[in-house]
Coordinates of C-alpha atoms in Angstrom, one line a residue:
M1 CA 0.0 0.0 0.0
I2 CA 1.2 3.5 -0.8
S3 CA 1.0 6.3 1.8
Y4 CA 1.5 10.0 1.4
R5 CA 2.8 12.5 3.9
Q6 CA 4.8 15.7 4.3
A7 CA 8.5 15.2 3.8
S8 CA 11.0 15.4 6.7
I9 CA 14.7 16.2 6.7
A10 CA 15.3 12.4 7.0
D11 CA 13.8 12.0 3.5
I12 CA 16.4 14.3 1.9
P13 CA 18.6 11.4 0.6
S14 CA 15.6 9.7 -1.1
I15 CA 14.4 13.0 -2.5
C16 CA 17.9 13.7 -3.9
A17 CA 18.0 10.2 -5.6
L18 CA 14.5 10.7 -7.2
G19 CA 15.5 14.3 -8.2
N20 CA 18.5 12.9 -9.9
E21 CA 16.4 10.5 -12.0
V22 CA 14.5 13.6 -13.3
N23 CA 17.7 15.6 -13.6
E24 CA 19.4 12.9 -15.7
I25 CA 16.6 13.1 -18.3
H26 CA 16.9 16.9 -18.5
H27 CA 20.7 16.9 -18.5
R28 CA 20.8 14.3 -21.3
V29 CA 18.7 16.7 -23.5
W30 CA 20.1 20.0 -22.4
P31 CA 23.5 19.5 -20.8
Q32 CA 24.4 23.2 -21.3
I33 CA 21.4 24.1 -19.1
F34 CA 21.0 21.3 -16.5
A35 CA 23.8 20.3 -14.1
P36 CA 24.9 16.7 -14.0
A37 CA 23.2 14.6 -11.5
G38 CA 24.7 13.4 -8.2
E39 CA 26.3 16.4 -6.4
A40 CA 25.0 15.5 -2.9
A41 CA 26.0 18.6 -1.1
R42 CA 24.4 20.9 -3.7
D43 CA 21.3 18.7 -3.9
Q44 CA 20.7 18.2 -0.2
A45 CA 21.0 22.0 0.5
F46 CA 18.5 22.7 -2.3
W47 CA 15.8 20.2 -1.2
A48 CA 16.2 21.0 2.5
K49 CA 15.0 24.6 1.8
G50 CA 11.6 23.3 0.8
I51 CA 10.9 21.2 3.8
G52 CA 8.9 23.0 6.5
A53 CA 9.4 26.5 5.1
P54 CA 6.4 28.8 5.6
E55 CA 5.7 29.3 1.9
A56 CA 6.8 25.9 0.6
E57 CA 6.3 22.2 1.2
T58 CA 7.4 18.8 -0.1
F59 CA 5.3 15.7 0.0
V60 CA 6.5 12.1 -0.4
A61 CA 4.9 8.8 -1.4
E62 CA 6.0 5.8 0.5
R63 CA 5.7 2.1 0.0
D64 CA 7.2 -0.5 2.4
D65 CA 9.0 2.4 4.3
Q66 CA 10.7 3.5 1.0
V67 CA 10.2 6.9 -0.5
I68 CA 9.0 6.2 -4.1
G69 CA 8.0 9.7 -5.2
F70 CA 7.9 13.4 -4.2
V71 CA 6.4 16.7 -5.2
S72 CA 7.5 20.2 -4.2
V73 CA 5.2 23.1 -4.0
S74 CA 5.6 26.8 -3.2
M75 CA 3.4 29.8 -2.8
F76 CA 3.7 33.1 -4.8
Q77 CA 1.9 36.4 -5.1
E78 CA 1.2 37.6 -8.6
S79 CA 1.6 41.4 -8.9
G80 CA 2.5 43.9 -11.5
S81 CA 0.5 46.4 -13.7
L82 CA -0.4 43.8 -16.4
M83 CA -1.5 40.9 -14.3
Q84 CA -4.5 40.2 -12.0
P85 CA -3.2 40.2 -8.4
M86 CA -3.6 36.6 -7.0
R87 CA -2.0 34.1 -4.8
Y88 CA -1.0 31.0 -6.6
G89 CA 0.8 27.7 -5.9
R90 CA 3.6 26.5 -8.1
I91 CA 4.7 22.9 -8.4
G92 CA 8.5 22.9 -8.6
S93 CA 9.3 19.2 -9.1
V94 CA 7.5 15.9 -9.4
S95 CA 9.4 12.6 -9.4
V96 CA 8.3 9.0 -9.1
A97 CA 10.7 6.1 -9.1
S98 CA 10.7 4.5 -12.6
E99 CA 9.2 1.2 -11.4
H100 CA 6.2 3.0 -9.9
R101 CA 5.3 5.3 -12.8
G102 CA 2.0 5.0 -14.5
K103 CA 0.3 3.8 -11.3
G104 CA -1.3 7.1 -10.1
V105 CA 1.5 8.1 -7.7
G106 CA 2.3 11.3 -9.5
R107 CA -1.4 12.2 -9.7
A108 CA -1.8 11.6 -6.0
L109 CA 1.2 13.7 -5.1
M110 CA 0.1 16.6 -7.3
A111 CA -3.4 16.4 -5.6
R112 CA -1.7 16.8 -2.2
A113 CA 0.3 19.8 -3.5
E114 CA -2.9 21.4 -4.9
E115 CA -4.7 20.8 -1.6
W116 CA -1.9 22.3 0.4
A117 CA -1.8 25.4 -1.9
A118 CA -5.5 25.9 -1.7
K119 CA -5.3 25.8 2.2
H120 CA -2.6 28.5 1.9
G121 CA -4.8 30.8 -0.1
A122 CA -4.0 29.8 -3.7
I123 CA -6.6 30.4 -6.3
D124 CA -4.5 29.1 -9.2
M125 CA -1.8 26.4 -9.7
R126 CA 1.1 26.7 -12.1
L127 CA 4.1 24.6 -13.2
H128 CA 6.8 24.7 -15.7
A129 CA 7.5 21.8 -18.1
W130 CA 10.3 21.5 -20.7
A131 CA 8.9 20.8 -24.2
F132 CA 10.9 17.5 -24.5
N133 CA 9.3 16.1 -21.4
E134 CA 6.2 14.7 -23.1
R135 CA 5.4 12.1 -20.4
A136 CA 5.3 14.8 -17.7
I137 CA 3.2 17.1 -19.9
A138 CA 0.7 14.3 -20.5
L139 CA 0.4 13.8 -16.8
Y140 CA -0.1 17.5 -16.2
E141 CA -2.7 17.8 -18.9
E142 CA -4.6 14.8 -17.5
Q143 CA -4.8 16.7 -14.3
G144 CA -6.4 19.7 -16.0
Y145 CA -3.3 21.9 -16.6
A146 CA -3.2 23.7 -19.9
I147 CA -0.4 25.5 -21.8
R148 CA -0.7 29.2 -21.0
S149 CA 2.5 30.5 -22.4
H150 CA 5.7 29.4 -24.2
F151 CA 9.0 30.0 -22.6
L152 CA 11.7 30.5 -25.3
G153 CA 15.5 30.6 -25.1
K154 CA 18.5 30.5 -27.3
P155 CA 22.3 30.2 -26.6
L156 CA 24.4 33.3 -27.2

């Protein structure tokens, strides 16, 4: 049986390992943008910032006392002269161990992130997905997310 809970500092090594699975995919496609996987000190410090912070949270999925997935979420306030002011949640990362993908774990983690954001005043949810990551985009679209903009870049 799979259970879901807020992450703790003790989960950082598992979160780093799962984050590296995602990072390897990204690094393979865009090595000039994404760092190579496996820099423990860098990764642990990064993920620790999102655990128990007032405007951020990380949730994990567990099976047989093993972390098999996680999602990170943060709160933001939209402002500026051209945008409607609103509080929104932003999913930072979603990762599920390869052997557990396609079984609803990612959807369940995203639902927890959305519930957390709504409890913290969000009226909108957002995330960023790289165009090559078609599997993730399909998951997000199944959850009701739609493309709202295109983020472009080019090397100089």
